Short mmCIF file of C-alpha atoms and ligand atoms in Angstrom, two decimals:
data_model
loop_
_atom_site.label_atom_id
_atom_site.label_comp_id
_atom_site.label_asym_id
_atom_site.label_seq_id
_atom_site.Cartn_x
_atom_site.Cartn_y
_atom_site.Cartn_z
CA MET V 30 -10.76 160.02 54.24
CA ALA V 31 -8.40 161.86 56.90
CA SER V 32 -6.17 159.14 58.64
CA LEU V 33 -5.19 159.18 62.10
CA CYS V 34 -1.97 157.40 63.23
CA ASP V 35 -2.22 155.01 66.38
CA SER V 36 1.18 155.35 67.50
CA HIS V 37 1.01 152.33 69.94
CA CYS V 38 -0.79 149.26 70.10
CA HIS V 39 -0.05 145.39 70.23
CA LEU V 40 -1.35 143.77 67.45
CA ALA V 41 0.58 140.44 68.18
CA ASP V 42 -1.70 140.10 71.52
CA GLU V 43 -3.64 137.07 71.00
CA ARG V 44 -6.72 138.99 71.86
CA ILE V 45 -6.19 141.03 68.88
CA HIS V 46 -4.28 138.78 66.99
CA ALA V 47 -6.91 136.03 66.64
CA ASP V 48 -9.21 138.66 65.04
CA LEU V 49 -6.68 140.51 63.12
CA ALA V 50 -8.26 141.16 59.60
CA GLY V 51 -11.43 142.35 61.66
CA VAL V 52 -9.55 144.66 63.61
CA LEU V 53 -7.70 146.25 60.90
CA ASP V 54 -10.67 146.56 58.50
CA ARG V 55 -12.49 148.50 61.40
CA ALA V 56 -9.36 150.67 61.78
CA ALA V 57 -9.59 151.48 58.25
CA ALA V 58 -13.22 152.04 58.38
CA ALA V 59 -12.86 154.31 61.33
CA GLY V 60 -9.84 156.35 59.52
CA VAL V 61 -7.33 154.94 61.80
CA GLY V 62 -4.06 154.16 60.06
CA PRO V 63 -1.07 153.92 59.76
CA ILE V 64 -0.68 151.54 62.94
CA ILE V 65 2.81 151.41 65.03
CA ALA V 66 2.46 147.83 66.19
CA VAL V 67 4.52 147.29 69.35
CA GLY V 68 5.99 143.64 70.09
CA ALA V 69 7.98 143.71 73.47
CA ILE V 70 5.57 141.88 75.66
CA ASP V 71 6.38 138.47 77.03
CA THR V 72 9.03 136.46 74.72
CA ILE V 73 11.15 137.49 71.48
CA GLU V 74 8.09 135.32 69.59
CA THR V 75 5.92 138.20 69.90
CA ASP V 76 8.44 140.71 68.40
CA ARG V 77 8.66 138.25 65.77
CA LEU V 78 5.30 138.04 64.96
CA THR V 79 4.95 141.73 65.29
CA VAL V 80 7.55 142.44 62.49
CA ASP V 81 5.96 139.53 60.46
CA ILE V 82 2.29 141.32 60.62
CA ALA V 83 4.18 144.58 59.73
CA GLU V 84 5.60 142.73 56.75
CA HIS V 85 2.14 141.62 55.43
CA HIS V 86 0.36 144.98 56.02
CA ALA V 87 1.80 148.06 54.26
CA GLY V 88 -0.10 150.47 57.09
CA VAL V 89 1.47 148.59 60.07
CA HIS V 90 5.06 149.45 61.35
CA ALA V 91 6.66 147.56 64.13
CA ALA V 92 8.67 148.39 67.24
CA ILE V 93 10.70 145.67 68.86
CA GLY V 94 12.01 145.66 72.44
CA VAL V 95 11.64 144.04 76.05
CA HIS V 96 9.10 145.29 78.18
CA PRO V 97 9.91 146.49 81.63
CA HIS V 98 7.65 144.05 83.13
CA ASP V 99 9.99 141.41 81.37
CA ALA V 100 13.27 143.36 82.06
CA ALA V 101 14.95 140.36 83.94
CA ALA V 102 14.83 138.55 80.48
CA CYS V 103 16.90 141.35 78.66
CA ASP V 104 19.99 139.34 78.26
CA GLU V 105 22.76 139.59 75.45
CA ARG V 106 21.08 137.01 73.77
CA ARG V 107 17.75 138.76 73.67
CA LEU V 108 19.34 141.88 72.33
CA ASP V 109 21.05 140.07 69.67
CA GLU V 110 17.78 138.34 68.25
CA LEU V 111 16.30 142.23 68.55
CA ARG V 112 19.42 143.47 66.25
CA GLY V 113 18.53 140.52 63.80
CA LEU V 114 14.98 141.42 63.76
CA ALA V 115 15.61 145.06 63.22
CA ARG V 116 16.94 144.44 59.94
CA SER V 117 13.84 144.38 58.72
CA ALA V 118 12.56 147.91 56.87
CA LYS V 119 9.42 147.63 58.61
CA VAL V 120 11.08 148.13 62.20
CA VAL V 121 10.90 151.78 62.69
CA ALA V 122 11.55 151.75 66.65
CA ILE V 123 12.99 150.13 69.63
CA GLY V 124 10.79 149.67 72.75
CA GLU V 125 8.82 149.65 74.34
CA SER V 126 11.36 149.91 77.01
CA GLY V 127 11.49 152.08 80.36
CA LEU V 128 10.57 151.92 83.95
CA ASP V 129 7.58 150.52 85.64
CA PHE V 130 7.57 151.07 89.26
CA HIS V 131 3.92 150.89 89.89
CA TYR V 132 3.83 147.13 88.99
CA LEU V 133 7.30 146.22 89.68
CA ARG V 134 6.98 143.03 87.79
CA SER V 135 10.67 142.95 87.25
CA PRO V 136 13.08 144.36 89.97
CA ALA V 137 14.14 147.91 89.57
CA GLU V 138 17.56 147.40 88.96
CA ALA V 139 16.86 145.01 85.99
CA GLN V 140 14.53 147.58 84.44
CA GLU V 141 17.38 150.14 84.78
CA GLN V 142 19.60 148.03 83.33
CA ALA V 143 17.56 146.75 80.30
CA LEU V 144 16.51 150.50 79.76
CA ARG V 145 20.23 151.40 79.20
CA ARG V 146 20.59 148.66 76.88
CA HIS V 147 17.58 149.83 74.71
CA LEU V 148 19.07 153.50 74.73
CA GLU V 149 22.32 152.10 73.46
CA LEU V 150 20.38 149.63 70.77
CA ALA V 151 18.25 152.40 69.70
CA ALA V 152 21.27 154.85 69.10
CA SER V 153 23.53 152.25 67.53
CA LEU V 154 20.44 151.31 64.96
CA GLY V 155 19.76 155.01 64.53
CA LEU V 156 16.12 154.25 65.61
CA PRO V 157 13.82 156.22 67.83
CA ILE V 158 12.90 154.53 71.35
CA VAL V 159 9.46 154.06 72.53
CA ILE V 160 9.38 154.67 76.34
CA HIS V 161 6.98 153.07 78.96
CA CYS V 162 7.09 155.08 82.36
CA ARG V 163 4.77 154.38 85.35
CA ASP V 164 5.36 156.13 88.68
CA ALA V 165 9.21 156.37 87.68
CA GLU V 166 9.74 159.68 85.95
CA GLN V 167 12.48 161.09 87.87
CA ARG V 168 14.58 157.94 87.61
CA LEU V 169 14.00 157.66 84.10
CA LEU V 170 15.07 161.06 83.25
CA GLU V 171 18.10 160.51 85.18
CA ILE V 172 19.05 157.71 83.33
CA VAL V 173 18.13 159.14 80.04
CA ARG V 174 20.42 162.05 80.92
CA GLU V 175 23.13 159.84 81.56
CA ILE V 176 23.09 157.72 78.72
CA GLY V 177 21.44 160.37 76.22
CA ALA V 178 18.45 160.36 74.30
CA PRO V 179 18.95 158.57 70.89
CA SER V 180 19.48 160.99 68.21
CA ALA V 181 16.54 159.61 66.48
CA GLY V 182 14.61 160.76 69.48
CA GLY V 183 11.50 158.84 71.15
CA VAL V 184 8.18 159.11 72.42
CA ILE V 185 6.87 158.90 75.96
CA HIS V 186 3.98 156.48 75.45
CA CYS V 187 0.66 156.46 77.31
CA PHE V 188 1.91 159.49 79.40
CA THR V 189 0.78 159.59 82.68
CA GLY V 190 3.08 161.89 84.68
CA ASP V 191 2.59 165.53 85.83
CA ALA V 192 3.25 168.76 83.93
CA VAL V 193 6.91 169.09 85.40
CA ALA V 194 7.51 165.46 84.06
CA ALA V 195 6.12 166.34 80.70
CA ARG V 196 8.32 169.61 80.60
CA ASP V 197 11.49 167.69 81.52
CA PHE V 198 10.77 164.97 78.61
CA LEU V 199 9.98 167.51 76.21
CA GLY V 200 13.11 169.20 77.05
CA LEU V 201 15.00 166.19 76.04
CA GLY V 202 13.31 166.00 72.76
CA PHE V 203 10.73 163.39 73.20
CA TYR V 204 7.30 163.48 72.00
CA ILE V 205 4.40 162.76 74.34
CA SER V 206 1.56 160.23 73.30
CA PHE V 207 -1.59 160.26 75.15
CA SER V 208 -3.73 157.27 75.57
CA GLY V 209 -7.56 156.50 76.46
CA ILE V 210 -6.94 157.25 80.07
CA VAL V 211 -7.45 160.82 79.17
CA THR V 212 -11.06 159.86 78.43
CA PHE V 213 -11.52 158.27 82.12
CA LYS V 214 -13.69 160.69 84.25
CA ASN V 215 -11.01 160.38 87.18
CA ALA V 216 -8.08 161.58 84.71
CA GLY V 217 -8.28 165.35 85.95
CA SER V 218 -4.60 165.82 86.46
CA LEU V 219 -3.63 164.04 83.37
CA ARG V 220 -6.06 166.16 81.38
CA ALA V 221 -4.53 169.36 82.71
CA VAL V 222 -1.24 168.30 81.10
CA VAL V 223 -2.82 167.69 77.45
CA PRO V 224 -2.88 171.45 76.61
CA LEU V 225 0.81 172.03 77.72
CA VAL V 226 2.40 169.60 75.26
CA PRO V 227 3.30 171.75 71.98
CA GLU V 228 1.45 170.72 69.00
CA ASN V 229 4.49 169.31 67.19
CA ARG V 230 5.29 166.96 70.15
CA LEU V 231 1.87 165.59 70.44
CA MET V 232 0.62 161.88 69.71
CA VAL V 233 -2.33 159.55 70.41
CA GLU V 234 -2.39 155.70 70.90
CA THR V 235 -4.70 153.00 71.77
CA ASP V 236 -2.26 150.70 73.58
CA ALA V 237 -4.64 148.22 72.52
CA PRO V 238 -5.79 145.62 73.85
CA TYR V 239 -5.39 147.73 76.97
CA LEU V 240 -6.79 150.97 78.23
CA ALA V 241 -10.19 151.11 75.92
CA PRO V 242 -11.15 154.79 75.74
CA GLU V 243 -14.81 155.68 77.22
CA PRO V 244 -17.24 154.66 76.32
CA PHE V 245 -15.74 151.31 75.90
CA ARG V 246 -13.81 151.28 79.12
CA GLY V 247 -13.24 147.64 80.51
CA ARG V 248 -13.46 146.24 76.91
CA ARG V 249 -10.97 145.01 74.75
CA ASN V 250 -9.39 148.13 72.92
CA GLU V 251 -8.70 148.06 69.33
CA PRO V 252 -7.29 150.85 67.04
CA ALA V 253 -10.77 151.67 65.49
CA TYR V 254 -11.53 153.10 69.27
CA LEU V 255 -8.58 155.82 68.73
CA PRO V 256 -11.01 158.81 67.62
CA ARG V 257 -12.73 158.80 70.98
CA THR V 258 -9.38 159.72 72.33
CA LEU V 259 -8.59 162.10 69.80
CA GLU V 260 -11.99 163.88 70.41
CA ILE V 261 -11.16 164.57 74.16
CA VAL V 262 -7.44 165.43 73.49
CA ALA V 263 -8.80 168.03 70.70
CA ARG V 264 -11.72 169.36 73.14
CA LEU V 265 -8.93 169.71 76.13
CA ARG V 266 -6.80 171.62 73.75
CA GLY V 267 -9.44 173.76 71.92
CA GLN V 268 -8.58 172.33 68.58
CA GLU V 269 -10.60 170.47 65.55
CA PRO V 270 -10.30 167.03 65.96
CA ALA V 271 -9.79 166.78 61.90
CA ALA V 272 -7.09 169.23 61.97
CA LEU V 273 -5.47 167.47 65.30
CA ALA V 274 -5.43 164.12 63.63
CA ALA V 275 -3.57 165.47 60.83
CA ILE V 276 -1.14 167.25 63.09
CA VAL V 277 -0.85 164.06 65.49
CA SER V 278 -0.30 161.94 62.39
CA ALA V 279 2.48 164.00 60.88
CA ASN V 280 4.38 163.93 63.97
CA SER V 281 4.19 160.16 64.05
CA ALA V 282 5.28 160.05 60.40
CA ARG V 283 8.26 162.47 61.32
CA LEU V 284 9.56 160.61 64.42
CA PHE V 285 9.13 156.78 62.92
CA LYS V 286 10.30 158.12 59.52
CA LEU V 287 7.02 156.54 57.86
CA SER V 288 7.03 156.57 54.13
CA PRO V 289 3.64 157.78 52.61
CA LEU V 290 1.68 154.78 51.18
ZN1 LIG G 313 3.55 150.60 77.98
ZN1 LIG G 314 2.40 149.23 75.08
#
């Protein structure tokens, strides 16, 4: 069966972890895999659990970091713990880090400081970075230009910016990943960006358990729903879903340096 890489989801979230075997079985049955599982939410325990899940499942790889919502907790000790966890061969990226000026759950200065530390950490480990950006595209671009994008590259996950921001991120070498938001009826301006991303820079993701695509909107999301998002992305680009699945999966494999199973 053709496989479709979920470039971003949160398997350590308790809503998913409580049902992990079922979630992974349904993903496999839906042709979804490999899966990039992102820790980075709440405490370092989420990162630990994510690495542990990846180490026990061949098709799961881990990204570790401190979410911008928790940026105030991104101190030296936390960064040291991340460095330790990154010794696992299943850790393929640093993140998600970035700026979220929509919710502002951590002060902007703390988010900016944490983003700088994550860019430096990714560069020093030779890993790509997973970026979260909400209503903060210009500031994020400034900081990436100031520090430099990691040489291993990165992805703007759950992209919600406009065409100009997409062009600027692409110009810095980033991949752009679309989530279930593109399936929402009120996402017209985001849908207009989908065909503008070059084929070799495009990814798709669930961001599960958040952002379930239509017709599952409002429910707990899981990787098995990813084909719904791929279908819409393929339609907006005038491409065949099966062909696009192979392309976005090859892009994920390239960025995250996934070895074939
Ligand atoms: Zn995010
Ligand atoms: Zn996420």
